[in-house]
XYZ file of C-alpha atoms in Angstrom:
672
model
C -37.528 -75.928 54.338
C -36.891 -77.491 57.691
C -38.644 -77.022 61.009
C -37.773 -73.855 62.951
C -36.682 -76.006 65.854
C -33.979 -77.650 63.761
C -30.343 -77.481 64.815
C -28.509 -74.162 64.327
C -26.761 -73.622 60.976
C -28.711 -76.467 59.334
C -30.690 -74.126 57.087
C -27.581 -72.117 56.210
C -25.588 -75.195 55.276
C -28.461 -76.530 53.224
C -28.747 -73.268 51.297
C -25.006 -73.133 50.643
C -24.881 -76.754 49.445
C -27.840 -76.102 47.164
C -26.522 -72.907 45.565
C -22.808 -73.656 45.126
C -23.389 -76.002 42.146
C -25.399 -73.228 40.442
C -22.866 -70.448 40.911
C -20.817 -70.968 37.750
C -23.925 -71.410 35.601
C -25.395 -68.179 36.999
C -22.553 -66.267 35.353
C -22.336 -68.402 32.208
C -26.054 -67.987 31.443
C -25.837 -64.222 31.827
C -22.787 -63.969 29.538
C -24.311 -66.325 26.954
C -27.419 -64.139 26.736
C -25.231 -61.517 25.081
C -26.688 -58.154 24.167
C -30.211 -59.381 24.982
C -29.441 -59.109 28.709
C -29.460 -55.310 28.352
C -33.249 -55.161 27.966
C -34.181 -56.602 31.396
C -31.158 -54.863 32.939
C -32.245 -51.428 31.702
C -35.850 -52.102 32.654
C -35.080 -53.071 36.244
C -32.440 -50.310 36.603
C -35.066 -47.600 36.148
C -37.484 -49.514 38.394
C -34.796 -49.571 41.085
C -33.124 -46.163 40.730
C -36.115 -43.812 40.464
C -37.874 -44.897 43.700
C -34.541 -44.809 45.546
C -34.004 -41.211 44.410
C -37.546 -40.323 45.542
C -36.986 -41.910 48.946
C -33.680 -40.034 49.161
C -35.509 -36.742 48.646
C -37.961 -37.765 51.364
C -35.073 -38.504 53.730
C -33.440 -35.196 52.812
C -36.497 -33.274 53.981
C -37.071 -35.459 57.061
C -33.465 -35.316 58.322
C -32.677 -31.688 57.454
C -30.175 -32.751 54.810
C -28.281 -35.257 56.974
C -29.224 -38.046 54.544
C -29.934 -37.413 50.852
C -30.446 -39.252 47.589
C -26.659 -39.656 47.377
C -26.681 -41.945 50.417
C -29.705 -43.972 49.252
C -28.143 -44.505 45.820
C -24.789 -45.538 47.309
C -26.497 -47.974 49.690
C -28.553 -49.509 46.879
C -25.483 -49.845 44.659
C -23.197 -51.364 47.319
C -25.785 -53.821 48.634
C -26.907 -54.718 45.112
C -23.359 -55.467 43.974
C -22.616 -57.566 47.063
C -25.847 -59.514 46.665
C -25.327 -60.063 42.925
C -21.874 -61.530 43.589
C -22.348 -63.338 46.892
C -26.142 -63.659 47.283
C -28.015 -66.924 47.169
C -30.960 -65.766 45.016
C -29.572 -63.367 42.376
C -33.047 -62.516 41.068
C -33.766 -60.608 44.297
C -33.461 -56.818 43.875
C -32.227 -54.760 46.830
C -32.886 -51.097 47.508
C -33.678 -48.510 50.158
C -37.421 -48.936 50.790
C -40.006 -46.692 52.421
C -40.035 -48.633 55.742
C -36.349 -47.745 56.109
C -37.155 -44.094 55.405
C -39.887 -44.136 58.059
C -37.630 -45.750 60.666
C -34.801 -43.269 60.052
C -37.296 -40.396 60.235
C -38.555 -41.541 63.639
C -35.000 -42.075 64.873
C -33.908 -38.636 63.665
C -36.814 -36.908 65.398
C -35.913 -38.756 68.596
C -32.209 -37.874 68.395
C -32.830 -34.250 67.434
C -34.749 -33.659 70.656
C -31.902 -34.955 72.851
C -29.091 -32.606 73.804
C -26.592 -35.445 74.262
C -27.370 -36.819 70.761
C -28.757 -34.167 68.439
C -28.181 -34.002 64.719
C -24.428 -34.292 65.262
C -24.572 -37.860 66.661
C -27.711 -39.028 64.879
C -25.850 -41.132 62.297
C -23.557 -42.582 64.970
C -26.593 -43.630 67.021
C -28.274 -45.011 63.874
C -25.036 -46.937 63.294
C -25.474 -48.662 66.657
C -29.064 -49.504 65.713
C -27.699 -51.121 62.530
C -25.176 -53.116 64.579
C -27.974 -54.493 66.775
C -30.146 -55.147 63.687
C -27.321 -57.038 61.986
C -26.862 -59.205 65.085
C -30.571 -60.056 65.225
C -30.751 -60.890 61.510
C -27.719 -63.173 61.758
C -29.253 -64.987 64.739
C -32.537 -65.424 62.851
C -30.636 -66.914 59.911
C -28.516 -69.205 62.079
C -31.488 -70.628 63.989
C -33.592 -71.261 60.887
C -36.304 -68.634 61.368
C -36.781 -68.406 57.592
C -38.501 -71.791 57.638
C -41.657 -69.879 58.553
C -41.745 -68.516 55.004
C -43.219 -71.753 53.655
C -46.287 -71.071 55.805
C -47.022 -67.877 53.904
C -49.495 -69.068 51.307
C -50.739 -67.298 48.199
C -53.158 -65.225 50.322
C -50.303 -63.529 52.202
C -48.134 -63.006 49.127
C -50.917 -61.460 47.059
C -52.084 -59.272 49.935
C -48.564 -57.962 50.478
C -48.103 -57.358 46.761
C -51.405 -55.478 46.621
C -50.433 -53.411 49.677
C -47.166 -52.375 48.027
C -49.063 -51.464 44.837
C -51.555 -49.392 46.856
C -48.701 -47.618 48.671
C -47.057 -46.749 45.353
C -50.374 -45.385 44.060
C -50.738 -43.389 47.280
C -47.279 -41.877 46.825
C -48.082 -41.031 43.205
C -51.324 -39.263 44.161
C -49.669 -37.510 47.085
C -46.843 -36.342 44.849
C -49.221 -34.980 42.213
C -51.232 -33.104 44.844
C -48.033 -31.588 46.203
C -47.236 -30.261 42.728
C -49.987 -27.671 43.377
C -48.790 -26.770 46.880
C -46.066 -24.548 48.271
C -42.822 -26.487 48.967
C -41.275 -26.292 52.419
C -38.328 -23.989 53.079
C -38.878 -22.020 49.865
C -39.430 -18.331 49.260
C -43.187 -17.774 48.792
C -42.495 -14.485 46.962
C -40.632 -16.192 44.128
C -42.484 -16.124 40.794
C -42.703 -19.911 40.442
C -44.403 -20.218 43.848
C -47.141 -17.662 43.253
C -50.595 -19.170 42.843
C -51.000 -18.894 39.029
C -47.640 -20.550 38.385
C -48.172 -23.147 41.124
C -51.453 -24.057 39.453
C -49.724 -24.196 36.058
C -47.009 -26.401 37.560
C -49.642 -28.809 38.880
C -51.464 -29.014 35.539
C -48.191 -29.535 33.667
C -47.289 -32.202 36.225
C -50.542 -34.061 35.539
C -49.804 -34.013 31.797
C -46.270 -35.348 32.323
C -47.347 -38.000 34.847
C -50.224 -39.412 32.833
C -48.271 -39.052 29.618
C -45.482 -41.232 30.995
C -47.930 -43.693 32.563
C -49.975 -44.270 29.408
C -47.050 -44.421 26.979
C -45.041 -46.694 29.287
C -47.937 -49.139 29.602
C -48.492 -49.055 25.849
C -44.839 -49.529 24.933
C -44.409 -52.407 27.382
C -47.026 -54.326 25.371
C -45.497 -53.437 22.015
C -44.994 -57.061 20.992
C -48.756 -57.364 20.574
C -48.992 -54.330 18.273
C -50.414 -54.839 14.809
C -48.064 -52.345 13.209
C -44.325 -52.173 12.738
C -41.713 -54.805 12.032
C -40.786 -57.471 14.542
C -37.506 -55.863 15.569
C -39.195 -52.486 16.091
C -41.934 -53.983 18.296
C -39.327 -55.879 20.304
C -37.216 -52.742 20.718
C -40.213 -50.742 21.956
C -41.201 -53.505 24.387
C -37.677 -53.882 25.781
C -36.563 -50.255 25.928
C -39.825 -48.318 25.620
C -40.211 -47.485 29.320
C -36.780 -45.849 29.824
C -37.153 -44.211 26.411
C -40.470 -42.677 27.507
C -38.772 -41.198 30.584
C -36.265 -39.500 28.297
C -38.980 -38.346 25.872
C -41.223 -36.812 28.533
C -38.235 -35.189 30.231
C -37.416 -33.566 26.895
C -41.046 -32.450 26.535
C -40.801 -30.754 29.950
C -38.223 -28.378 28.426
C -40.467 -27.454 25.486
C -41.610 -24.136 27.033
C -38.603 -23.348 29.190
C -38.163 -19.856 27.662
C -41.687 -18.652 28.460
C -42.133 -19.859 32.054
C -40.267 -19.091 35.304
C -37.343 -21.259 36.322
C -38.446 -24.141 38.520
C -41.511 -25.087 36.460
C -41.983 -27.962 36.288
C -40.343 -28.921 39.554
C -37.415 -31.291 39.184
C -35.554 -33.756 41.353
C -33.307 -32.105 43.918
C -30.219 -33.540 45.560
C -26.723 -32.274 46.405
C -23.931 -33.282 44.077
C -21.515 -35.858 45.518
C -18.678 -33.317 45.370
C -20.646 -30.617 47.209
C -19.230 -29.484 50.610
C -20.413 -31.801 53.377
C -21.932 -34.371 50.987
C -19.428 -37.024 52.092
C -19.099 -36.079 55.753
C -21.034 -39.111 57.015
C -18.833 -41.760 55.365
C -16.548 -41.755 58.422
C -19.325 -41.982 61.007
C -17.562 -44.937 62.620
C -15.132 -42.537 64.322
C -18.069 -40.921 66.174
C -19.774 -44.102 67.355
C -17.731 -44.213 70.576
C -19.097 -40.747 71.443
C -22.663 -42.058 71.804
C -23.544 -42.366 75.525
C -23.794 -46.036 76.703
C -27.453 -45.616 77.653
C -28.358 -44.644 74.085
C -26.281 -47.522 72.713
C -28.503 -49.889 74.695
C -31.619 -47.907 73.737
C -30.762 -48.417 70.053
C -31.756 -52.059 70.562
C -35.432 -51.010 70.603
C -35.581 -49.602 67.040
C -33.253 -52.434 66.012
C -35.931 -54.993 66.937
C -38.487 -53.227 64.729
C -36.013 -52.832 61.849
C -35.007 -56.498 62.091
C -38.659 -57.583 61.963
C -39.281 -55.306 58.982
C -36.240 -56.581 57.090
C -36.922 -60.216 57.937
C -40.424 -59.972 56.497
C -39.742 -57.662 53.543
C -36.587 -59.446 52.439
C -38.051 -62.943 52.721
C -41.375 -62.119 51.048
C -39.611 -60.249 48.225
C -37.406 -63.319 47.691
C -40.449 -65.586 47.798
C -42.336 -63.511 45.207
C -39.255 -63.346 42.980
C -39.242 -67.152 42.814
C -42.938 -68.000 42.715
C -43.760 -71.496 41.593
C -45.292 -70.367 38.301
C -41.898 -69.009 37.229
C -40.607 -72.626 37.045
C -37.211 -71.738 38.491
C -34.639 -74.525 38.369
C -32.260 -73.390 41.097
C -33.114 -73.799 44.801
C -33.967 -70.996 47.220
C -31.550 -69.633 49.831
C -33.652 -67.768 52.407
C -31.372 -68.407 55.405
C -28.159 -67.560 53.592
C -29.608 -64.398 52.045
C -30.827 -63.245 55.464
C -27.329 -63.786 56.889
C -25.838 -61.786 54.025
C -28.411 -59.053 54.640
C -27.263 -58.845 58.270
C -23.673 -58.360 57.108
C -24.709 -55.633 54.654
C -26.766 -53.826 57.323
C -23.657 -53.828 59.537
C -21.540 -52.328 56.732
C -24.129 -49.642 55.967
C -24.336 -48.667 59.635
C -20.586 -48.163 59.851
C -20.611 -45.955 56.736
C -23.557 -43.866 57.906
C -25.894 -44.787 55.046
C -29.418 -46.282 55.297
C -29.416 -50.059 54.698
C -31.012 -51.732 51.688
C -33.156 -54.871 51.640
C -35.246 -56.888 49.196
C -37.899 -54.709 47.582
C -41.293 -55.103 45.943
C -42.504 -54.959 43.228
C -39.029 -54.712 41.656
C -38.008 -58.288 42.548
C -40.880 -60.116 40.761
C -40.663 -57.532 37.959
C -37.032 -58.579 37.494
C -37.987 -62.254 37.269
C -40.789 -61.530 34.792
C -38.451 -59.542 32.554
C -35.977 -62.438 32.549
C -38.810 -64.863 31.772
C -39.532 -62.830 28.637
C -35.836 -62.946 27.723
C -35.648 -66.707 28.204
C -38.828 -67.192 26.153
C -37.312 -65.199 23.286
C -34.143 -67.298 23.339
C -35.976 -70.635 23.434
C -38.526 -69.530 20.835
C -35.855 -68.367 18.406
C -34.016 -71.697 18.544
C -37.158 -73.828 18.193
C -38.573 -71.792 15.302
C -35.233 -72.026 13.511
C -35.170 -75.788 14.071
C -38.760 -76.247 12.845
C -38.288 -74.139 9.697
C -35.099 -75.987 8.833
C -36.936 -79.318 8.996
C -39.883 -77.973 6.979
C -37.509 -76.885 4.209
C -36.376 -80.497 4.011
C -40.067 -81.564 3.796
C -39.784 -83.533 7.022
C -42.836 -85.147 8.598
C -44.584 -83.693 11.639
C -43.115 -86.443 13.796
C -39.605 -85.646 12.587
C -40.115 -81.940 13.219
C -41.357 -82.708 16.709
C -38.426 -85.016 17.467
C -35.961 -82.401 16.263
C -37.542 -79.644 18.350
C -37.745 -81.968 21.342
C -34.018 -82.649 21.087
C -33.308 -78.907 20.875
C -35.594 -78.173 23.813
C -34.174 -81.027 25.884
C -30.617 -79.870 25.246
C -31.427 -76.341 26.393
C -33.144 -77.633 29.510
C -30.346 -80.050 30.338
C -27.846 -77.198 30.144
C -29.806 -75.593 32.970
C -30.420 -78.563 35.238
C -27.540 -81.010 34.730
C -26.179 -80.015 38.109
C -29.436 -80.998 39.857
C -29.545 -84.830 39.661
C -32.945 -85.117 41.365
C -34.684 -82.705 38.957
C -37.600 -84.303 37.139
C -37.609 -84.129 33.351
C -41.370 -84.511 32.959
C -41.761 -80.884 31.792
C -39.602 -81.614 28.767
C -42.592 -83.343 27.160
C -44.632 -80.143 26.954
C -44.034 -79.926 23.196
C -46.038 -83.136 22.718
C -48.937 -80.943 21.597
C -47.145 -80.298 18.305
C -47.942 -83.836 17.155
C -51.624 -82.941 16.847
C -50.948 -80.131 14.363
C -51.386 -80.423 10.617
C -48.231 -80.036 8.532
C -50.057 -78.783 5.459
C -49.546 -75.137 4.593
C -52.102 -72.590 5.797
C -53.063 -71.822 2.201
C -54.211 -75.397 1.478
C -55.437 -76.300 4.961
C -59.151 -75.492 5.203
C -59.619 -76.226 8.907
C -57.158 -73.576 10.074
C -55.013 -76.133 11.940
C -51.838 -75.867 9.855
C -48.513 -75.962 11.641
C -47.002 -72.489 11.685
C -43.768 -72.299 13.752
C -44.129 -68.554 14.371
C -47.645 -69.032 15.744
C -47.795 -72.395 17.502
C -44.390 -72.387 19.189
C -45.144 -69.008 20.740
C -48.453 -70.321 22.114
C -47.110 -73.542 23.582
C -43.805 -72.489 25.138
C -43.749 -72.955 28.932
C -42.548 -70.204 31.265
C -38.774 -70.262 31.618
C -36.590 -67.762 33.463
C -33.014 -66.914 32.549
C -31.524 -67.422 35.999
C -28.256 -65.480 36.156
C -26.397 -62.805 38.130
C -25.288 -60.443 35.391
C -28.458 -58.307 35.109
C -28.537 -57.664 38.872
C -24.844 -56.804 38.936
C -25.023 -54.429 35.958
C -28.140 -52.627 37.183
C -26.485 -52.143 40.595
C -23.407 -50.694 38.893
C -25.660 -48.346 36.920
C -27.297 -47.217 40.164
C -23.824 -46.408 41.481
C -23.030 -44.449 38.323
C -26.127 -42.335 39.023
C -24.196 -40.740 41.884
C -21.624 -39.391 39.450
C -24.250 -38.133 36.972
C -26.493 -36.514 39.561
C -26.538 -33.183 37.649
C -28.162 -35.029 34.724
C -30.643 -36.903 36.923
C -31.768 -33.629 38.506
C -33.179 -32.599 35.120
C -35.978 -35.198 35.455
C -39.273 -33.598 36.604
C -40.708 -34.924 39.854
C -44.069 -35.406 38.135
C -42.497 -38.027 35.862
C -41.470 -39.851 39.019
C -45.096 -39.953 40.197
C -46.187 -41.335 36.844
C -43.534 -44.016 37.085
C -44.711 -44.937 40.588
C -48.209 -45.486 39.180
C -46.738 -47.524 36.316
C -44.888 -49.818 38.732
C -48.078 -50.357 40.732
C -50.152 -51.217 37.653
C -47.423 -53.403 36.170
C -47.363 -55.518 39.349
C -51.083 -56.410 39.142
C -51.245 -58.938 36.242
C -51.096 -62.462 37.625
C -52.390 -61.366 41.029
C -55.404 -63.596 41.574
C -56.807 -61.263 44.240
C -56.872 -58.407 41.713
C -58.604 -60.543 39.074
C -61.257 -61.678 41.545
C -61.751 -58.061 42.642
C -62.335 -56.969 39.041
C -64.735 -59.881 38.628
C -67.062 -58.136 41.097
C -67.783 -55.466 38.520
C -68.748 -57.859 35.744
C -72.513 -57.891 35.190
C -74.063 -61.315 35.944
C -75.270 -61.603 32.366
C -71.732 -60.956 31.088
C -69.716 -63.320 33.268
C -69.604 -65.853 30.476
C -67.398 -63.378 28.586
C -64.701 -63.944 31.201
C -64.435 -67.502 29.922
C -64.017 -66.303 26.351
C -60.628 -64.867 27.268
C -57.649 -66.325 29.135
C -58.769 -66.576 32.760
C -57.883 -68.086 36.094
C -59.196 -71.637 36.350
C -61.090 -71.090 39.610
C -63.763 -69.123 37.695
C -64.875 -72.476 36.275
C -64.690 -74.521 39.476
C -65.635 -72.266 42.408
C -69.172 -70.803 42.880
C -69.446 -67.047 42.527
C -70.739 -66.578 46.091
C -67.679 -68.344 47.462
C -65.362 -66.231 45.305
C -67.137 -63.071 46.486
C -66.959 -64.040 50.153
C -63.256 -64.903 49.987
C -62.368 -61.747 48.051
C -64.300 -59.493 50.438
C -62.388 -60.969 53.379
C -59.106 -60.278 51.595
C -60.211 -56.746 50.752
C -61.144 -56.051 54.362
C -57.784 -57.359 55.556
C -56.001 -55.222 52.957
C -57.804 -52.109 54.198
C -56.774 -52.926 57.780
C -53.121 -53.300 56.742
C -53.272 -50.088 54.714
C -54.855 -48.262 57.653
C -52.001 -49.336 59.929
C -49.485 -47.632 57.626
C -51.194 -44.286 58.370
C -50.571 -44.546 62.127
C -47.529 -42.329 62.811
C -45.235 -44.509 64.954
C -47.114 -47.808 64.787
C -47.074 -47.658 60.988
C -43.741 -49.470 60.919
C -45.475 -52.505 62.426
C -47.515 -53.144 59.282
C -45.883 -56.602 58.716
C -47.490 -57.853 61.966
C -50.925 -58.537 60.378
C -49.219 -60.665 57.726
C -47.710 -62.896 60.409
C -51.220 -63.268 61.821
C -52.304 -64.686 58.478
C -50.493 -67.923 59.327
C -52.889 -69.000 62.126
C -55.839 -67.446 60.252
C -55.089 -69.588 57.197
C -54.531 -72.739 59.211
C -57.402 -72.533 61.697
C -60.071 -70.010 60.627
C -60.358 -70.138 56.827
C -60.909 -73.943 56.731
C -64.001 -73.396 58.889
C -65.406 -70.766 56.515
C -64.751 -72.442 53.166
C -64.838 -75.952 51.780
C -61.450 -77.550 51.414
C -61.787 -78.071 47.647
C -62.703 -74.401 47.180
C -59.958 -73.190 49.507
C -57.367 -75.195 47.616
C -58.396 -73.312 44.457
C -58.660 -69.858 46.034
C -55.360 -70.218 47.872
C -53.541 -72.331 45.312
C -49.791 -72.707 45.480
C -49.475 -71.429 41.906
C -51.450 -69.371 39.443
C -53.298 -71.597 36.987
C -54.744 -70.174 33.800
C -57.383 -71.722 31.571
C -57.608 -71.151 27.848
C -60.403 -69.118 26.317
C -63.518 -71.144 25.586
C -65.311 -70.866 22.226
C -68.532 -68.875 22.255
C -70.692 -71.972 21.694
C -68.972 -73.779 24.584
C -69.313 -71.061 27.172
C -70.195 -72.185 30.670
C -72.876 -70.816 32.958
C -71.153 -72.063 36.095
C -70.385 -68.448 36.958
C -74.071 -67.666 37.450
C -75.873 -68.087 40.744
C -76.163 -71.803 41.357
C -79.805 -71.769 42.391
C -81.011 -70.723 38.917
C -81.191 -73.178 36.047
C -79.175 -72.802 32.873
C -82.157 -72.183 30.634
C -83.395 -69.228 32.640
C -79.940 -67.682 32.681
C -79.551 -68.128 28.947
C -82.859 -66.334 28.466
C -81.669 -63.578 30.828
C -78.568 -63.032 28.708
C -80.582 -62.705 25.521
C -82.918 -60.185 27.136
C -80.045 -58.095 28.526
C -78.507 -57.347 25.122
C -79.383 -53.839 23.935
C -80.404 -53.139 20.328
C -77.757 -50.439 19.997
C -75.126 -52.918 21.134
C -76.168 -55.371 18.431
C -75.981 -52.560 15.882
C -72.456 -51.694 17.017
C -71.427 -55.315 16.553
C -72.642 -55.591 12.940
C -71.745 -52.135 11.579
C -68.463 -50.319 11.019
C -67.568 -47.626 13.554
C -66.719 -44.804 11.125
C -69.351 -45.051 8.372
C -72.042 -47.285 9.843
C -71.853 -49.810 7.006
C -72.838 -53.421 7.556
C -69.911 -55.750 8.157
C -69.725 -58.736 5.811
C -68.238 -61.689 7.662
C -67.574 -65.035 5.970
C -68.918 -68.090 7.720
C -66.111 -69.944 9.492
C -65.734 -73.564 8.442
C -66.054 -74.762 12.055
C -69.351 -72.876 12.505
C -70.637 -74.258 9.196
C -69.790 -77.807 10.213
C -71.503 -77.245 13.558
C -74.686 -76.109 11.798
C -74.603 -79.097 9.430
C -74.263 -81.511 12.353
C -77.303 -80.007 14.057
C -79.468 -80.325 10.933
C -81.394 -83.622 10.591
């Protein structure tokens, strides 16, 4: 991206020129995916709709019913549809986020205490704040302010992602605690609000929340299950999470005849056809009634909202198109910010809270499409390889055939980008080293198996298209019409889903992996290398990793603490802007450049698991020699642990393990 001081409109024109050639393919790729596009669409629909409903309930309580889940759903649907059709980066998911809820809460409390505003003109005054916000966002887009995004390195992105995950966990815990408490504006003499039933409601809520969390996490990883056919595992992985929401909602009705009504507590929202539910759609006719002084005063919250949206929207877009996703199409930060300004203006005129790019839904959307693309590519390559093997083709012929298939698929994606390098099309070169003999006759275990090897060697590819975003936005809009059905979902299931979203956003976050590394015993750090791991564990000393991670953790706690400050909490993006000078001027003085380039790498780099006999002791403290550390490891192993390794768990019988041919050859080489 260009320098912020570049001429006006340059960034916008560059984004438009870059995305126009991709527009047709964005629709073609989505249509060509066929029925398979439903899996990521359904997955991201639930990830988008449920938090929006929760934030709508929060707004309902904070604004005395002026804004409800109906308005948050309508805003998410309208903005999502507009962005899916006209947006630059269609992978970006839009929705009403908690910062918007906080801002509208503060604005409502301000307006309610003013006689010349009050609840009657609150939405009209908020509409003027949206007009000012839209103007500021458009100016930021026109003058190229988004060029600052390329200065946000991995440190900022991972910190922001971790903060969002922590906030979701906080909301989940807060929601579960509230399941035991007395709701506001309810009759304390009602049976369901007496202490025994409130306690029962809380316990039932814990069961539903953790039940959804555990089964959702398990079903999402169904493709790695040992049991079940391939289609069943794929179905559970693709549709397991929404299916678990339905299952646990059904379980919540299992004892409905023996408990008071209202246990467990369920989502609450007015129906769209209820009296007064649509009174704010024509708020534009009241905007002229706002006193001129308050119209000018609306510029103050508009500045804070514009800063929030500029940061949230841009970082969400950045994390949706991280380098490790290998996206082919260019970014469009300036254009998307301009479109966001237009959508904020529309929402203000209709009296609904605006939507912006959200986390962790945006990178979750990209990851789900990466899985879809991998399935499509894998299916075609396996079919090609098996067809050649039936003809008894050589390994070279199989490779050439697969390479042609792979190249054709890649060229269909990038033919419109003449400067795109084709070097990644040679990633299947590793197939040439595989043995074509069948696994039954191949004694070294290196036989070519299309089902196994193609799955291991496929690079990350994302199905870049607009259809999934458009369909999930339409489904969010349909939620308004089926609100009576949605209100049957227990609130405790919502808290479990919040925790699921937080946990699901952690894999691939290098900060999280380094944090977990703290809790690995020094004598067991070599085990990290025996699994897939981030490459810096092999290249950066442990003390340096610990120092860098502790600094990040401290900064995360500061940012999280800011969100607890009542009015200043909306300024939580400010510390992330400070990370730019910190990264450029302070961190290079605290860490060596070669270590900093690994700890703050532009992309996540994984290393393969190392065999047990090749494990490295580079993770140990550097001042000790390898021999001493090896002795320390041997001494740290407990006798009971050895017994567990060599006996069966149920009957305590000794396990008989055949000697692997590679281990036998290794022993023979060591013998004189």
